[in-house]
Coordinates of C-alpha atoms in Angstrom, one line a residue:
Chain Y
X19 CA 50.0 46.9 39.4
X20 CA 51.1 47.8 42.6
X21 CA 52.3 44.9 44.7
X22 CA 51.3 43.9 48.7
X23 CA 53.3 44.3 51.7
X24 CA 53.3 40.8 53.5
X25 CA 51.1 42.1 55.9
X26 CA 48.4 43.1 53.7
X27 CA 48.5 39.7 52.3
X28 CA 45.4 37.0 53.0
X29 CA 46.3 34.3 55.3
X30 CA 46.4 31.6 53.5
X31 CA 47.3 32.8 50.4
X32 CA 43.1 32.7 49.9
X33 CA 42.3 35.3 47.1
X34 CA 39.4 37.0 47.9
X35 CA 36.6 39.0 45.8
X36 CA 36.7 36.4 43.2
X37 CA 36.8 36.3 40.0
X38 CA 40.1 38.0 39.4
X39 CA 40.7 36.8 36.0
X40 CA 39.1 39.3 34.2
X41 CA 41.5 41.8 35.8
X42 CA 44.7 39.6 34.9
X43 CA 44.9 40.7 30.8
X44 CA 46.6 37.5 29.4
X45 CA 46.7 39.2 25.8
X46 CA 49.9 41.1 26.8
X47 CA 51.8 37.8 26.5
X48 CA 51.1 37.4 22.4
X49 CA 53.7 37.5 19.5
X50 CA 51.0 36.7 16.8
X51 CA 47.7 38.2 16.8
X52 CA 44.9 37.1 14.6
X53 CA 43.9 39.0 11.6
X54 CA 40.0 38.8 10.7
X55 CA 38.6 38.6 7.2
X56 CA 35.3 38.9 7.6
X57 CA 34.2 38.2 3.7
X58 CA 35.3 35.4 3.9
X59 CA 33.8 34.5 7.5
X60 CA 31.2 31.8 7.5
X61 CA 30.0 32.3 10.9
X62 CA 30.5 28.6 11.4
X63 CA 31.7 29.3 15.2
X64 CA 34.7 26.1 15.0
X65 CA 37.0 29.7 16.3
X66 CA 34.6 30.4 19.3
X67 CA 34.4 26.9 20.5
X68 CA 38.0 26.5 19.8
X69 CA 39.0 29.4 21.5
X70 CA 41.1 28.7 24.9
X71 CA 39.9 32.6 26.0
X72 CA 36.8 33.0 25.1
X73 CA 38.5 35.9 23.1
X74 CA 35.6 35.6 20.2
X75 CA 32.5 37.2 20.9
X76 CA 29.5 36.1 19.3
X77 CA 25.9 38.2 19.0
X78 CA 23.1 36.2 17.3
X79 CA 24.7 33.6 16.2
X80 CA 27.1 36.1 13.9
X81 CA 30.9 37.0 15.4
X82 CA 31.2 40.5 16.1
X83 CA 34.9 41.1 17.7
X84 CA 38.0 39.8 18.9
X85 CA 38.7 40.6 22.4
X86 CA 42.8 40.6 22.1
X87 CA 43.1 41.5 26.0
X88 CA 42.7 37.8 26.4
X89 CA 44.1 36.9 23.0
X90 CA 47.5 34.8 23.9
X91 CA 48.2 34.2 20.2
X92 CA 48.2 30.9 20.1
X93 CA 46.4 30.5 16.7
X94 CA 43.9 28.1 16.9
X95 CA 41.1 29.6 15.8
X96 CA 43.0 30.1 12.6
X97 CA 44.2 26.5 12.5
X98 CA 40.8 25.1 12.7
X99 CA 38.9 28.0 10.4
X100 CA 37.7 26.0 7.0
X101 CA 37.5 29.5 4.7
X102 CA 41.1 31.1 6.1
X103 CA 39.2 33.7 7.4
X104 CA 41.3 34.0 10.0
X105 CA 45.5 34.5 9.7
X106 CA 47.9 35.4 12.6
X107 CA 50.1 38.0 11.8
X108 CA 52.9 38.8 14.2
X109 CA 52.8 41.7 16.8
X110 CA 54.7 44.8 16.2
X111 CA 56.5 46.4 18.9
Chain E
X5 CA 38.7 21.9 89.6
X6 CA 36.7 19.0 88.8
X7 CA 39.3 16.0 89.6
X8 CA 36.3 13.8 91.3
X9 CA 35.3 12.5 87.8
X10 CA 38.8 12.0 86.6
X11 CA 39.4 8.1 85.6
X12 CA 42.4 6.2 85.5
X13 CA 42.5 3.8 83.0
X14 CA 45.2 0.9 81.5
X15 CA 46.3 2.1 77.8
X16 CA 48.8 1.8 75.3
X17 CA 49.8 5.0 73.2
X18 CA 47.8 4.7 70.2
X19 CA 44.7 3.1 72.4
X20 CA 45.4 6.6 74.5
X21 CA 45.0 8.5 71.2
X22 CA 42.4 6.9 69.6
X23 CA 40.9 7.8 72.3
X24 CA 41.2 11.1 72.6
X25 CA 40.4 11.0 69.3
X26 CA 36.9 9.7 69.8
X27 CA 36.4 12.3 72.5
X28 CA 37.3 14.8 69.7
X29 CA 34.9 13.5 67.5
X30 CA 36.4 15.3 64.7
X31 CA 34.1 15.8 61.8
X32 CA 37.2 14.0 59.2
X33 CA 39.6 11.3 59.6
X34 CA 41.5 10.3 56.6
X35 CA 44.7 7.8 57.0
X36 CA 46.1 4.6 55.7
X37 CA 47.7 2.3 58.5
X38 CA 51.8 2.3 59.1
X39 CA 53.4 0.5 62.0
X40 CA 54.2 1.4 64.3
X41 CA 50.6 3.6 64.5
X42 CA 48.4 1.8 62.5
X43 CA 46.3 0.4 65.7
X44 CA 45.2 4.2 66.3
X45 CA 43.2 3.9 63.1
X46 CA 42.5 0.5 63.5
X47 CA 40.7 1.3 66.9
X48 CA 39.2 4.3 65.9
X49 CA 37.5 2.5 62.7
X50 CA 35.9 0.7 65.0
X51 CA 34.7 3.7 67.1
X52 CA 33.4 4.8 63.6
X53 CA 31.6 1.4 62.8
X54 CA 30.1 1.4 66.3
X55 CA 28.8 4.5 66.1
X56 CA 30.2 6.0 69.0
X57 CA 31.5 8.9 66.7
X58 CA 30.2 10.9 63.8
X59 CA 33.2 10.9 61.9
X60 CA 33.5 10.7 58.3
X61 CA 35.8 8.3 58.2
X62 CA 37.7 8.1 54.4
X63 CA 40.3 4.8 54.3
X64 CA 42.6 5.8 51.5
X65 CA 45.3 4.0 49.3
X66 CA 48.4 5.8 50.3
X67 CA 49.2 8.7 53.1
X68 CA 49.9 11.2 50.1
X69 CA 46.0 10.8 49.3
X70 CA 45.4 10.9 52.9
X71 CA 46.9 13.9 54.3
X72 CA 45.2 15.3 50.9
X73 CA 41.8 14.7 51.7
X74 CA 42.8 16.1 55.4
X75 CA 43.6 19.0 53.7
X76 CA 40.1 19.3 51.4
X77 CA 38.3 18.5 54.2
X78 CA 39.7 21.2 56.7
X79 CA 39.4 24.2 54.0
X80 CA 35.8 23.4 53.8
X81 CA 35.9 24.0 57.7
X82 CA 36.4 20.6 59.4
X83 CA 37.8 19.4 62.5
X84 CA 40.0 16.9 60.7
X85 CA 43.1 14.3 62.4
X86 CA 45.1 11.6 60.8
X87 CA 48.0 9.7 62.1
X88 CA 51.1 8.1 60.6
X89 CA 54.7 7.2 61.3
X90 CA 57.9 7.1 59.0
X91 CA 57.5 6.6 55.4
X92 CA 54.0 7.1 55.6
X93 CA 55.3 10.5 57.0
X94 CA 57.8 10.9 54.1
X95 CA 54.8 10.1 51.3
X96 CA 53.1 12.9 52.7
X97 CA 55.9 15.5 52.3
X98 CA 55.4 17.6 49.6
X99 CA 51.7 18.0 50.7
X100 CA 52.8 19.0 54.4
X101 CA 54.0 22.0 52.8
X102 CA 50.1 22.8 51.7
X103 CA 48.5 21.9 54.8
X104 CA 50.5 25.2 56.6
X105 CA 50.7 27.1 53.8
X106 CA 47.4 27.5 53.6
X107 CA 47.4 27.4 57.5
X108 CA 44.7 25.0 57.6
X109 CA 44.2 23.3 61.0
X110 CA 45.2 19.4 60.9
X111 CA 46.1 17.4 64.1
X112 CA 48.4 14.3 63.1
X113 CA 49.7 12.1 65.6
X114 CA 52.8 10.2 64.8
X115 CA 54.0 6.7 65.8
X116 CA 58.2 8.0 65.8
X117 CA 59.8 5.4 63.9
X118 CA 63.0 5.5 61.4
X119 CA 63.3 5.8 57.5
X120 CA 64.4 3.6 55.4
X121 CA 66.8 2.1 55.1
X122 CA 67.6 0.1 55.6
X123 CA 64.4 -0.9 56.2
X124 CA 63.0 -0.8 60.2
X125 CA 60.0 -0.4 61.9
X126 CA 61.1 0.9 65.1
X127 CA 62.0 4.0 67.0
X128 CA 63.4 7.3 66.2
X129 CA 63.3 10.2 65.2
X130 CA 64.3 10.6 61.8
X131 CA 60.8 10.6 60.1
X132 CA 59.5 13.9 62.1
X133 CA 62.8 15.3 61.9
X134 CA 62.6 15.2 58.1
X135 CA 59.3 17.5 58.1
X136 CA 60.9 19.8 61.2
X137 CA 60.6 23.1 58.6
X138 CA 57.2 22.2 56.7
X139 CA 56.1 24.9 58.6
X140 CA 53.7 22.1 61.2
X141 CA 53.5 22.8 65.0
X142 CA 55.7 19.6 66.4
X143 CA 54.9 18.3 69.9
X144 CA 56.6 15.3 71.2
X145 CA 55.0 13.5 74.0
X146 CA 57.0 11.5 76.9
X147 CA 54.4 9.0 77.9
X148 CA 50.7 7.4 76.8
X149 CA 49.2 10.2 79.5
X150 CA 51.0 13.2 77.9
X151 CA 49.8 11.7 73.9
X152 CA 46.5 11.7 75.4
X153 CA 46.1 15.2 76.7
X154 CA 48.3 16.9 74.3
X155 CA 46.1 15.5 71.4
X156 CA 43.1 17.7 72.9
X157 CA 45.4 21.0 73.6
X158 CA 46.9 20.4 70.1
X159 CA 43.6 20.1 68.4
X160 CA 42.6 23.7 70.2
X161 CA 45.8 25.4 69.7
X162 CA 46.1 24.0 65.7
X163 CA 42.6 26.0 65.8
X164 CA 43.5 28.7 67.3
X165 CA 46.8 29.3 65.0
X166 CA 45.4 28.1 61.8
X167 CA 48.3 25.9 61.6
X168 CA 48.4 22.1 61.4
X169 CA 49.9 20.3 63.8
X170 CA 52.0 17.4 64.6
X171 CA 51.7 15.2 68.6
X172 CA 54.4 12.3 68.2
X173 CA 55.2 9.5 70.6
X174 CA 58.0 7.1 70.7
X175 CA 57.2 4.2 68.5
X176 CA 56.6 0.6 70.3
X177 CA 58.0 2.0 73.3
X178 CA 55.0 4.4 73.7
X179 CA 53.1 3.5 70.6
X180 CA 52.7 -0.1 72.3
X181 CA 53.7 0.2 76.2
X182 CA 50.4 0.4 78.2
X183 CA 51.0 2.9 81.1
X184 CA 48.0 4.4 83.2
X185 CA 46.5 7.0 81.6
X186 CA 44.2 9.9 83.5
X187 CA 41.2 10.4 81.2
X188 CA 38.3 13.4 81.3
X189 CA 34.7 13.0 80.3
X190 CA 33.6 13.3 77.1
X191 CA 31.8 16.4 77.7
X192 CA 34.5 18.4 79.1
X193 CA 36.9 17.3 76.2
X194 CA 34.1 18.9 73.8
X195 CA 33.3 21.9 75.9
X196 CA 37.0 22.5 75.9
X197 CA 37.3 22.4 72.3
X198 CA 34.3 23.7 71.4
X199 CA 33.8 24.3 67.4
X200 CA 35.9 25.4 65.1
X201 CA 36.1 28.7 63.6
X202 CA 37.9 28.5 60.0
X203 CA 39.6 31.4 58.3
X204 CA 38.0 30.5 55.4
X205 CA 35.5 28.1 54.0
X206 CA 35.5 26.5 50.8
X207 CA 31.9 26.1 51.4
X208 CA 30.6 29.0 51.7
X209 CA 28.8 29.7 48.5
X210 CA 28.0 33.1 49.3
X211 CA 31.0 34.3 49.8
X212 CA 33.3 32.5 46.8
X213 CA 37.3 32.4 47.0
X214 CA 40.4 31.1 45.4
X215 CA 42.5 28.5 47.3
X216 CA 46.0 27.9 46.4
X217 CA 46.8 30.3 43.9
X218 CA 49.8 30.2 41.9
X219 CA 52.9 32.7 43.8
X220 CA 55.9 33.6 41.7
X221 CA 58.7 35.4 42.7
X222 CA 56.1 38.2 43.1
X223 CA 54.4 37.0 46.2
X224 CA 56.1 33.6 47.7
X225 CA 58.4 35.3 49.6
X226 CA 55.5 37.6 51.4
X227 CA 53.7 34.5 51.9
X228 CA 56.5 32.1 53.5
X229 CA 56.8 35.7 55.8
X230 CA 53.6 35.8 56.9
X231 CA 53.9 32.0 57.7
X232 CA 56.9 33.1 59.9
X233 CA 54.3 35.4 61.6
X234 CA 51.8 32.6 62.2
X235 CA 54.0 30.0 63.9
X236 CA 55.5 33.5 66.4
X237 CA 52.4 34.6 67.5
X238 CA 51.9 30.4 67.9
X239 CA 54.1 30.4 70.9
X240 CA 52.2 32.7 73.2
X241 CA 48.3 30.3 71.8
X242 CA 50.5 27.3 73.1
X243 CA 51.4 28.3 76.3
X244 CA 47.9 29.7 76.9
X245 CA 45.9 27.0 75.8
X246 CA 47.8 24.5 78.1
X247 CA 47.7 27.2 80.7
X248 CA 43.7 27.3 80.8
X249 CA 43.7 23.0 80.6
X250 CA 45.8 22.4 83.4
X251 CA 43.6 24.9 85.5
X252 CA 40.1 24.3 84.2
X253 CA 41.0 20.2 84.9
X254 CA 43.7 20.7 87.4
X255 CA 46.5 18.6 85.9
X256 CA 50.3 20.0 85.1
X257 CA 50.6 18.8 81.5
X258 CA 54.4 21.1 80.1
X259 CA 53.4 22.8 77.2
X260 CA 57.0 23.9 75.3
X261 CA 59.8 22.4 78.4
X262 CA 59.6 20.0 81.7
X263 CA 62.5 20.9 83.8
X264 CA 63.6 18.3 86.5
X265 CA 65.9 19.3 89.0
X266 CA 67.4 22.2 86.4
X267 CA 67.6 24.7 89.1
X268 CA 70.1 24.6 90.9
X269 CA 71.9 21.9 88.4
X270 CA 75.5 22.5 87.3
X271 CA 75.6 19.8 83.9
X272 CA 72.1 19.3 82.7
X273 CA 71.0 16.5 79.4
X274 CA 68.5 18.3 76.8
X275 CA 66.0 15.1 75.8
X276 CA 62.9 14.2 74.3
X277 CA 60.0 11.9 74.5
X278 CA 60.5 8.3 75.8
X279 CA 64.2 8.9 76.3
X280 CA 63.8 11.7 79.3
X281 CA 62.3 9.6 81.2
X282 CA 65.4 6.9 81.8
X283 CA 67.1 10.3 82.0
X284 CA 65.4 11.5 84.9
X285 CA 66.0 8.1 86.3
X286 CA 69.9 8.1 85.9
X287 CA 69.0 11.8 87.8
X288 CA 67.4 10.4 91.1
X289 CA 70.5 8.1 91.1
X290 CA 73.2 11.0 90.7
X291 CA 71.3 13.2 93.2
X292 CA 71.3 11.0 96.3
X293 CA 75.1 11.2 95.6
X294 CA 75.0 14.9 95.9
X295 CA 76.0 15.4 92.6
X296 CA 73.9 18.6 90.6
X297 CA 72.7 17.5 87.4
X298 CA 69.1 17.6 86.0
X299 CA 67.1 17.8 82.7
X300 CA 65.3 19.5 80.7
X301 CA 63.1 18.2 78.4
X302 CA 62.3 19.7 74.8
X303 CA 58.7 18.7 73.8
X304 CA 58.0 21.4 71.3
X305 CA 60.6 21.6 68.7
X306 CA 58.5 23.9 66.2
X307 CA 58.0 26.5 67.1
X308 CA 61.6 26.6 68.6
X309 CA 61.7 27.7 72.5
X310 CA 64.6 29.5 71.9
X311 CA 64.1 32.1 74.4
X312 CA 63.2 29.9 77.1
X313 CA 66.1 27.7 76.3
X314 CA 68.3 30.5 76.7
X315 CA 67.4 31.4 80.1
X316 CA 67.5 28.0 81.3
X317 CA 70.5 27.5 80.2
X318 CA 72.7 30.1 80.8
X319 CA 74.0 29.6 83.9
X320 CA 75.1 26.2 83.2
X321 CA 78.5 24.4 82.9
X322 CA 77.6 21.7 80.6
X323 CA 75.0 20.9 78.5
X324 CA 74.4 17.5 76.9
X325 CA 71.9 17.4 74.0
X326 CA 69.9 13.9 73.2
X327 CA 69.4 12.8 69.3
X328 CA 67.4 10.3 68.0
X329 CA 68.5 11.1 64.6
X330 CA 71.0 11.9 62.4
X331 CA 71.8 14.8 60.1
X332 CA 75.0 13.8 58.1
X333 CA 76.5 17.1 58.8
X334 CA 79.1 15.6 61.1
X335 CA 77.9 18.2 64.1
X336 CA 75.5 15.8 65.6
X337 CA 72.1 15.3 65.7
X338 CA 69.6 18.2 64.6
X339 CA 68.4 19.4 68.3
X340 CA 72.0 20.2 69.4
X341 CA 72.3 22.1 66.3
X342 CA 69.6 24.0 66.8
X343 CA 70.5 24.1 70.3
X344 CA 73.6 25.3 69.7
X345 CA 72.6 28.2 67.8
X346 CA 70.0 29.0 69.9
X347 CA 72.5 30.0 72.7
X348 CA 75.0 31.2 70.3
X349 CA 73.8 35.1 70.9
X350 CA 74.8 34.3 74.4
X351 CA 78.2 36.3 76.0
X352 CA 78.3 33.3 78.5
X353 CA 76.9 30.0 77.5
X354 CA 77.8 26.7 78.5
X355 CA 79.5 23.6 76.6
X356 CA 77.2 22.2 74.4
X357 CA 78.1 18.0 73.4
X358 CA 76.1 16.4 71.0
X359 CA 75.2 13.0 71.7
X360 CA 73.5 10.4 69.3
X361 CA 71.6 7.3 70.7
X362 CA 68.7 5.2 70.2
X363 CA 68.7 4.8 66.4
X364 CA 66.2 2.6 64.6
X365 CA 65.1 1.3 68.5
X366 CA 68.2 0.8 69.5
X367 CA 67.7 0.1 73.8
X368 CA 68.4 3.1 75.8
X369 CA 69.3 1.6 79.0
X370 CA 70.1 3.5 82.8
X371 CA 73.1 2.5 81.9
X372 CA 73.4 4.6 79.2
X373 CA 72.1 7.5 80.6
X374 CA 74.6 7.5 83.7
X375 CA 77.2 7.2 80.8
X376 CA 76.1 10.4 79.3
X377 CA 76.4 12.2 82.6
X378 CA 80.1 10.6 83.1
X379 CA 81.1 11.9 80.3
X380 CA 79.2 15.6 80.6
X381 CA 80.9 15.9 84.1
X382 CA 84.6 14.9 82.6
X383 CA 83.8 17.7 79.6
X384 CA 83.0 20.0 83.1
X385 CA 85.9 19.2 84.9
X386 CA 88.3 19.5 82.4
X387 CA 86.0 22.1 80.7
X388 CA 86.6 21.1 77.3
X389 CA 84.8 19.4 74.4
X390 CA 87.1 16.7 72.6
X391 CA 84.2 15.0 70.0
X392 CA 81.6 16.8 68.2
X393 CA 79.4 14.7 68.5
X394 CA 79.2 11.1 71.1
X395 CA 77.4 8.3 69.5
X396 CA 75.9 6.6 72.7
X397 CA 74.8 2.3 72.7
X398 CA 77.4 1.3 69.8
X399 CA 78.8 -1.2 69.0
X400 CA 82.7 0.0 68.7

């Protein structure tokens, strides 16, 4: 991303056009990512309301992705997943 | 000019202020009471339970929450004032930095009194000095009058800037001295002001936005910059603003400097507030001897008048520069520093001596003040400086 002059800046430091988040993709930050099984998935949804991110989308009550551009890794879901459905594996670079 | 409905009236400093304060009606006032200013609040509380203001009036538990609330209040678009002195000053620090970072208008008036410790409740200069680069417009007042009518320019010009702004007076010796004060109507004080226009709103639900965002070493710097550009384009507001006061109500209120006699003066004393005004007395004295001296006083120290300093004070012999605090860098007080630099660019400048007086209400007598021009005139005649810095009213 191409950074502001000063003079281009808001007074203020106010950011405008809100929200930004979904531009600011947090998943670049992860060493682990999680690794789905979904055999073994419930669909008991403890991940989705674990989830820091709201990385875990869910369509009628069954979870259909993991969004890991907002995945920081931090393995919670598979911490608090009752079947091990869920395992974090670490990144390859 | 409209001087036929101009009152005098009896006040102290904080009465003067509070006010002005209730002819500002502004929309906030959040504080917690410190000597030596606590009576402004305590008067204008009452204005509040009276209802001869609309105020929201929020009485917190500590000045760190108040000058907080001053600050949520004025980014949801407030007229918002507060007033403190000394530690009450140095609770609110780290949140001073806020308030003009995220150039929100704030008028504080301050009761000048010294930090701990040890401990004292009287005047000087050390509490304002201490916040001199949190990035607030600082205005020092000589006299109850001056408090009253800089509080109304400084709640137009900390408008105008979208910058907060500091009006101090000398604690107990302005704070508490009842001098006659020249007051407008109530109407022309509002008419004056008018309403304020924010930058930004918090309230404003149409229009949603992000205040005080975290800034790494990606964007700080830009940021601090553009605060640089603020308080510049500050200096030409100032001068205007008290430009269009003193004509629309025909009074002569200095907005950045008051010269007395500097024109044609060969030694001249750089002073603020209270003190100036002993000064100018030790200067009536000197003159009907024929001797050429006059002052100059500093009332805005931030922004720094730099440029007007330097043409003021370039043709003279000796300057003598007036500190009611200390900086522990063995030079002196902090205005002759900042002085010193400011005429540094100069190819021909004049002496510069630091003196340091008045400390935690120490008495600044006539007395003293003649001393200070003794000992400018000996620097001239032998046109040398032998002390850094002149500690003035000591015990040796």
């Amino acid at each position: 991303m191409k950074l502001k002059p000063w003079r281009e800046l808001e007074e203020g430091a106010v950011i405008k056009n809100v929200p930004t988040s979904l531009k600011y993709k947090t998943g670049e930050w992860k060493k682990e990512s999680p690794l789905f099984d979904s055999e073994k998935c419930t669909h008991c949804l403890l991940c989705w309301l674990y989830c820091p991110d709201f990385v875990i989308k869910v369509k009628d009550g069954k979870i259909y992705k993991f969004d890991l551009d907002y995945c920081k890794g931090c393995g919670i879901c598979s911490k608090v997943c009752p079947k091990g459905a869920i395992l974090m594996k670490e990144e390859k670079i | 000019m409209k001087t036929e409905t101009k009152k005098i009236v009896a006040k102290t400093g904080n009465e003067a202020a509070a006010y002005a304060m209730k002819q500002i009606n502004p929309d906030v006032v959040a504080a917690y009471p410190i000597t030596p200013s606590t009576e402004i609040i305590q008067i204008f509380s009452k204005y509040v339970a009276d209802g001869e203001v609309d105020t929201e009036f929020i009485p917190v538990e500590s000045e760190h929450s108040a000058i907080s609330v001053c600050i949520g209040a004025s980014t949801g678009g407030a007229r918002v004032m507060t007033a403190t002195s000394s530690q009450g000053l140095a609770l609110m620090h780290e949140i001073l930095y806020i308030a003009s970072s995220f150039r929100l208008p704030i008028v504080m008036i301050v009761g000048n009194r010294a930090l701990s410790g040890p401990i004292n409740i009287h005047c000087d200069h050390s509490d304002t000095m201490g916040s001199r680069d949190s990035g607030w417009i600082q205005i020092y007042c000589e006299n109850a009058n001056e408090v009253y009518h800089t509080i109304i320019n400084a709640v137009k010009i900390s408008e105008k800037v979208n910058l907060p702004c500091m009006v101090m007076m000398d604690g107990f010796i302005v704070t508490h001295g009842m001098e006659n004060v020249l007051i407008l109507e109530d109407e022309e004080v509002r008419e004056f002001l008018g309403k304020r226009e924010p930058l930004y709103s918090i309230l404003d639900l149409k229009n949603p936005i992000t205040v005080g965002p975290l800034a790494l070493y990606d964007y700080y710097m830009e940021h601090k910059r553009s605060q640089v550009d603020a308080i510049l384009k500050s200096k030409k507001i100032i001068s205007d603003v008290f430009e269009e006061y003193n004509r629309k109500f025909g009074l002569s209120i200095p907005s950045f400097i008051e010269e007395y006699f500097l024109d044609d003066a060969e030694i001249a004393v750089i002073a603020m507030s209270s003190a100036s005004g002993t000064l100018k007395e030790a200067v009536d004295l000197l003159r009907e001897k024929g001797e050429r001296v006059g002052i100059l006083r500093l009332k805005i120290t931030r922004p720094f008048p730099y440029e007007i300093l330097r043409k003021k004070l370039e043709n003279l012999k000796v300057v003598g520069v007036m500190d009611r605090a200390e900086t522990f860098s063995t030079m002196g007080g902090p205005v002759s520093i900042e002085v010193k630099a400011a005429l540094y660019s100069l190819i021909k400048r004049p002496l510069i001596q630091s003196f340091v007086f008045g400390l935690g209400g120490r008495e600044f007598s006539l007395e003293d003040a003649i001393k200070v021009f003794d000992i400018l005139k000996k620097i001239n005649k032998e046109n040398k400086l032998e002390e850094e810095f002149i500690y003035i009213g000591l015990r040796e």
